[in-house]
mmCIF file with all atom_site columns, C-alpha atoms in Angstrom:
data_model
loop_
_atom_site.group_PDB
_atom_site.id
_atom_site.type_symbol
_atom_site.label_atom_id
_atom_site.label_alt_id
_atom_site.label_comp_id
_atom_site.label_asym_id
_atom_site.label_entity_id
_atom_site.label_seq_id
_atom_site.pdbx_PDB_ins_code
_atom_site.Cartn_x
_atom_site.Cartn_y
_atom_site.Cartn_z
_atom_site.occupancy
_atom_site.B_iso_or_equiv
_atom_site.pdbx_formal_charge
_atom_site.auth_seq_id
_atom_site.auth_comp_id
_atom_site.auth_asym_id
_atom_site.auth_atom_id
_atom_site.pdbx_PDB_model_num
ATOM 1   C CA . MET A 1 1   ? -0.257  0.245  0.256  1.00 55.00 ? 1   MET A CA 1
ATOM 2   C CA . GLY A 1 2   ? 1.343   3.842  -1.338 1.00 57.00 ? 2   GLY A CA 1
ATOM 3   C CA . GLU A 1 3   ? 1.727   6.497  1.390  1.00 65.00 ? 3   GLU A CA 1
ATOM 4   C CA . ALA A 1 4   ? -1.249  9.199  2.030  1.00 63.00 ? 4   ALA A CA 1
ATOM 5   C CA . SER A 1 5   ? 0.304   12.102 1.465  1.00 60.00 ? 5   SER A CA 1
ATOM 6   C CA . PRO A 1 6   ? 0.068   14.768 4.023  1.00 67.00 ? 6   PRO A CA 1
ATOM 7   C CA . LYS A 1 7   ? -3.125  16.912 3.584  1.00 73.00 ? 7   LYS A CA 1
ATOM 8   C CA . VAL A 1 8   ? -1.309  20.098 2.522  1.00 82.00 ? 8   VAL A CA 1
ATOM 9   C CA . ARG A 1 9   ? -3.135  23.675 4.926  1.00 86.00 ? 9   ARG A CA 1
ATOM 10  C CA . ALA A 1 10  ? -4.861  26.274 3.067  1.00 88.00 ? 10  ALA A CA 1
ATOM 11  C CA . ILE A 1 11  ? -2.837  30.175 4.642  1.00 94.00 ? 11  ILE A CA 1
ATOM 12  C CA . VAL A 1 12  ? -5.597  32.659 4.136  1.00 97.00 ? 12  VAL A CA 1
ATOM 13  C CA . THR A 1 13  ? -3.973  35.679 3.025  1.00 96.00 ? 13  THR A CA 1
ATOM 14  C CA . GLY A 1 14  ? -4.898  38.968 1.975  1.00 97.00 ? 14  GLY A CA 1
ATOM 15  C CA . GLU A 1 15  ? -4.712  37.719 -2.027 1.00 97.00 ? 15  GLU A CA 1
ATOM 16  C CA . SER A 1 16  ? -6.710  34.549 -1.410 1.00 97.00 ? 16  SER A CA 1
ATOM 17  C CA . ARG A 1 17  ? -9.096  34.945 -3.330 1.00 98.00 ? 17  ARG A CA 1
ATOM 18  C CA . PRO A 1 18  ? -11.413 32.246 -1.662 1.00 98.00 ? 18  PRO A CA 1
ATOM 19  C CA . LEU A 1 19  ? -14.587 30.005 -2.725 1.00 96.00 ? 19  LEU A CA 1
ATOM 20  C CA . MET A 1 20  ? -16.328 27.229 -1.069 1.00 96.00 ? 20  MET A CA 1
ATOM 21  C CA . PRO A 1 21  ? -17.185 24.263 -2.715 1.00 95.00 ? 21  PRO A CA 1
ATOM 22  C CA . PRO A 1 22  ? -19.537 22.739 -4.555 1.00 95.00 ? 22  PRO A CA 1
ATOM 23  C CA . HIS A 1 23  ? -20.458 19.943 -2.085 1.00 95.00 ? 23  HIS A CA 1
ATOM 24  C CA . ILE A 1 24  ? -20.949 22.531 0.711  1.00 96.00 ? 24  ILE A CA 1
ATOM 25  C CA . LYS A 1 25  ? -23.884 25.017 0.741  1.00 97.00 ? 25  LYS A CA 1
ATOM 26  C CA . LEU A 1 26  ? -24.768 28.458 2.380  1.00 97.00 ? 26  LEU A CA 1
ATOM 27  C CA . ARG A 1 27  ? -28.394 27.831 2.676  1.00 97.00 ? 27  ARG A CA 1
ATOM 28  C CA . HIS A 1 28  ? -31.124 30.260 4.784  1.00 97.00 ? 28  HIS A CA 1
ATOM 29  C CA . ASP A 1 29  ? -33.537 28.307 6.742  1.00 95.00 ? 29  ASP A CA 1
ATOM 30  C CA . ALA A 1 30  ? -36.446 29.539 6.942  1.00 94.00 ? 30  ALA A CA 1
ATOM 31  C CA . GLY A 1 31  ? -38.331 27.835 9.401  1.00 93.00 ? 31  GLY A CA 1
ATOM 32  C CA . ARG A 1 32  ? -35.165 29.215 12.463 1.00 91.00 ? 32  ARG A CA 1
ATOM 33  C CA . GLY A 1 33  ? -35.077 32.711 10.785 1.00 93.00 ? 33  GLY A CA 1
ATOM 34  C CA . ARG A 1 34  ? -31.179 31.774 10.630 1.00 95.00 ? 34  ARG A CA 1
ATOM 35  C CA . TRP A 1 35  ? -28.613 30.790 7.719  1.00 97.00 ? 35  TRP A CA 1
ATOM 36  C CA . LEU A 1 36  ? -27.038 27.378 8.087  1.00 97.00 ? 36  LEU A CA 1
ATOM 37  C CA . ILE A 1 37  ? -23.893 25.935 6.582  1.00 97.00 ? 37  ILE A CA 1
ATOM 38  C CA . LEU A 1 38  ? -24.283 22.183 4.954  1.00 97.00 ? 38  LEU A CA 1
ATOM 39  C CA . ALA A 1 39  ? -21.407 21.028 4.996  1.00 94.00 ? 39  ALA A CA 1
ATOM 40  C CA . PRO A 1 40  ? -21.159 16.294 4.318  1.00 92.00 ? 40  PRO A CA 1
ATOM 41  C CA . GLU A 1 41  ? -22.171 15.292 8.142  1.00 92.00 ? 41  GLU A CA 1
ATOM 42  C CA . ARG A 1 42  ? -21.928 18.695 9.244  1.00 94.00 ? 42  ARG A CA 1
ATOM 43  C CA . VAL A 1 43  ? -23.755 22.077 10.071 1.00 95.00 ? 43  VAL A CA 1
ATOM 44  C CA . PHE A 1 44  ? -22.212 25.142 10.792 1.00 96.00 ? 44  PHE A CA 1
ATOM 45  C CA . ASP A 1 45  ? -24.497 28.740 12.100 1.00 95.00 ? 45  ASP A CA 1
ATOM 46  C CA . PRO A 1 46  ? -22.846 31.386 11.044 1.00 96.00 ? 46  PRO A CA 1
ATOM 47  C CA . ASP A 1 47  ? -23.279 34.594 12.878 1.00 95.00 ? 47  ASP A CA 1
ATOM 48  C CA . GLU A 1 48  ? -24.960 37.578 10.435 1.00 94.00 ? 48  GLU A CA 1
ATOM 49  C CA . ILE A 1 49  ? -21.696 39.444 9.386  1.00 95.00 ? 49  ILE A CA 1
ATOM 50  C CA . ALA A 1 50  ? -19.699 35.290 8.686  1.00 97.00 ? 50  ALA A CA 1
ATOM 51  C CA . VAL A 1 51  ? -23.036 35.086 6.157  1.00 97.00 ? 51  VAL A CA 1
ATOM 52  C CA . GLU A 1 52  ? -22.194 38.762 4.795  1.00 97.00 ? 52  GLU A CA 1
ATOM 53  C CA . VAL A 1 53  ? -17.796 37.702 4.011  1.00 98.00 ? 53  VAL A CA 1
ATOM 54  C CA . LEU A 1 54  ? -19.477 34.697 2.879  1.00 98.00 ? 54  LEU A CA 1
ATOM 55  C CA . LYS A 1 55  ? -22.001 35.879 -0.111 1.00 97.00 ? 55  LYS A CA 1
ATOM 56  C CA . LEU A 1 56  ? -19.190 37.815 -1.242 1.00 98.00 ? 56  LEU A CA 1
ATOM 57  C CA . CYS A 1 57  ? -16.758 34.572 -1.063 1.00 97.00 ? 57  CYS A CA 1
ATOM 58  C CA . ASP A 1 58  ? -16.769 33.977 -5.213 1.00 97.00 ? 58  ASP A CA 1
ATOM 59  C CA . GLY A 1 59  ? -13.181 32.641 -5.946 1.00 97.00 ? 59  GLY A CA 1
ATOM 60  C CA . GLN A 1 60  ? -12.795 36.321 -7.918 1.00 98.00 ? 60  GLN A CA 1
ATOM 61  C CA . LYS A 1 61  ? -12.417 38.491 -5.254 1.00 98.00 ? 61  LYS A CA 1
ATOM 62  C CA . THR A 1 62  ? -9.712  38.188 -2.941 1.00 98.00 ? 62  THR A CA 1
ATOM 63  C CA . VAL A 1 63  ? -10.153 38.679 0.861  1.00 98.00 ? 63  VAL A CA 1
ATOM 64  C CA . ALA A 1 64  ? -8.626  42.738 0.497  1.00 97.00 ? 64  ALA A CA 1
ATOM 65  C CA . ASP A 1 65  ? -11.568 43.410 -1.476 1.00 98.00 ? 65  ASP A CA 1
ATOM 66  C CA . ILE A 1 66  ? -14.110 41.661 0.711  1.00 98.00 ? 66  ILE A CA 1
ATOM 67  C CA . ALA A 1 67  ? -12.726 43.512 3.032  1.00 98.00 ? 67  ALA A CA 1
ATOM 68  C CA . GLY A 1 68  ? -12.943 46.974 1.566  1.00 97.00 ? 68  GLY A CA 1
ATOM 69  C CA . VAL A 1 69  ? -16.159 46.467 0.563  1.00 97.00 ? 69  VAL A CA 1
ATOM 70  C CA . MET A 1 70  ? -17.562 45.063 4.662  1.00 97.00 ? 70  MET A CA 1
ATOM 71  C CA . ALA A 1 71  ? -15.068 48.572 5.598  1.00 96.00 ? 71  ALA A CA 1
ATOM 72  C CA . LYS A 1 72  ? -17.721 50.645 3.778  1.00 96.00 ? 72  LYS A CA 1
ATOM 73  C CA . GLU A 1 73  ? -21.222 48.807 4.812  1.00 94.00 ? 73  GLU A CA 1
ATOM 74  C CA . TYR A 1 74  ? -19.533 49.010 8.459  1.00 93.00 ? 74  TYR A CA 1
ATOM 75  C CA . ASN A 1 75  ? -18.676 51.963 8.070  1.00 95.00 ? 75  ASN A CA 1
ATOM 76  C CA . ALA A 1 76  ? -14.760 50.679 9.971  1.00 94.00 ? 76  ALA A CA 1
ATOM 77  C CA . PRO A 1 77  ? -11.002 50.134 9.613  1.00 95.00 ? 77  PRO A CA 1
ATOM 78  C CA . SER A 1 78  ? -9.894  48.525 6.114  1.00 93.00 ? 78  SER A CA 1
ATOM 79  C CA . GLU A 1 79  ? -6.629  46.615 7.654  1.00 94.00 ? 79  GLU A CA 1
ATOM 80  C CA . GLU A 1 80  ? -9.689  45.784 11.389 1.00 95.00 ? 80  GLU A CA 1
ATOM 81  C CA . ILE A 1 81  ? -12.256 44.098 8.758  1.00 96.00 ? 81  ILE A CA 1
ATOM 82  C CA . ALA A 1 82  ? -9.034  42.131 6.783  1.00 97.00 ? 82  ALA A CA 1
ATOM 83  C CA . ALA A 1 83  ? -7.919  40.570 9.904  1.00 97.00 ? 83  ALA A CA 1
ATOM 84  C CA . ASP A 1 84  ? -10.547 40.139 11.235 1.00 97.00 ? 84  ASP A CA 1
ATOM 85  C CA . ILE A 1 85  ? -12.085 38.362 7.432  1.00 98.00 ? 85  ILE A CA 1
ATOM 86  C CA . ILE A 1 86  ? -8.987  35.745 7.496  1.00 98.00 ? 86  ILE A CA 1
ATOM 87  C CA . ALA A 1 87  ? -9.203  35.131 10.993 1.00 98.00 ? 87  ALA A CA 1
ATOM 88  C CA . MET A 1 88  ? -12.635 34.106 10.558 1.00 97.00 ? 88  MET A CA 1
ATOM 89  C CA . LEU A 1 89  ? -11.970 32.457 6.288  1.00 98.00 ? 89  LEU A CA 1
ATOM 90  C CA . GLN A 1 90  ? -8.905  30.648 8.444  1.00 97.00 ? 90  GLN A CA 1
ATOM 91  C CA . ASP A 1 91  ? -11.118 28.605 10.430 1.00 96.00 ? 91  ASP A CA 1
ATOM 92  C CA . LEU A 1 92  ? -12.823 27.138 7.704  1.00 96.00 ? 92  LEU A CA 1
ATOM 93  C CA . ALA A 1 93  ? -10.629 26.929 6.154  1.00 96.00 ? 93  ALA A CA 1
ATOM 94  C CA . ASP A 1 94  ? -8.514  24.719 7.928  1.00 95.00 ? 94  ASP A CA 1
ATOM 95  C CA . LYS A 1 95  ? -12.485 22.868 8.653  1.00 94.00 ? 95  LYS A CA 1
ATOM 96  C CA . GLY A 1 96  ? -12.024 22.155 5.346  1.00 92.00 ? 96  GLY A CA 1
ATOM 97  C CA . VAL A 1 97  ? -15.749 24.929 4.528  1.00 94.00 ? 97  VAL A CA 1
ATOM 98  C CA . VAL A 1 98  ? -13.991 27.463 1.628  1.00 96.00 ? 98  VAL A CA 1
ATOM 99  C CA . LYS A 1 99  ? -11.088 27.142 -0.748 1.00 95.00 ? 99  LYS A CA 1
ATOM 100 C CA . THR A 1 100 ? -8.763  29.191 -1.307 1.00 91.00 ? 100 THR A CA 1
#
């Protein structure tokens, strides 16, 4: 039997272009009035801001682009928003919910 290759950790940076893989779905649960991330055998309950970030993760926009949009929307410094987005997306990337 061959050896399994080690899993390489994706590192999220300001230049990353995050997106959700096809097998991961962001769905609104009208009955509960909240958004859910549906993954094989797992369900995540993102907060309102995480949902807004995930909606922008299309594989085209960079994390810096997303931070710029969110900074305008929430009237906050882009650098602080970018740091928060990178931390959130890194956590989701480590769980296989987002790829870069």
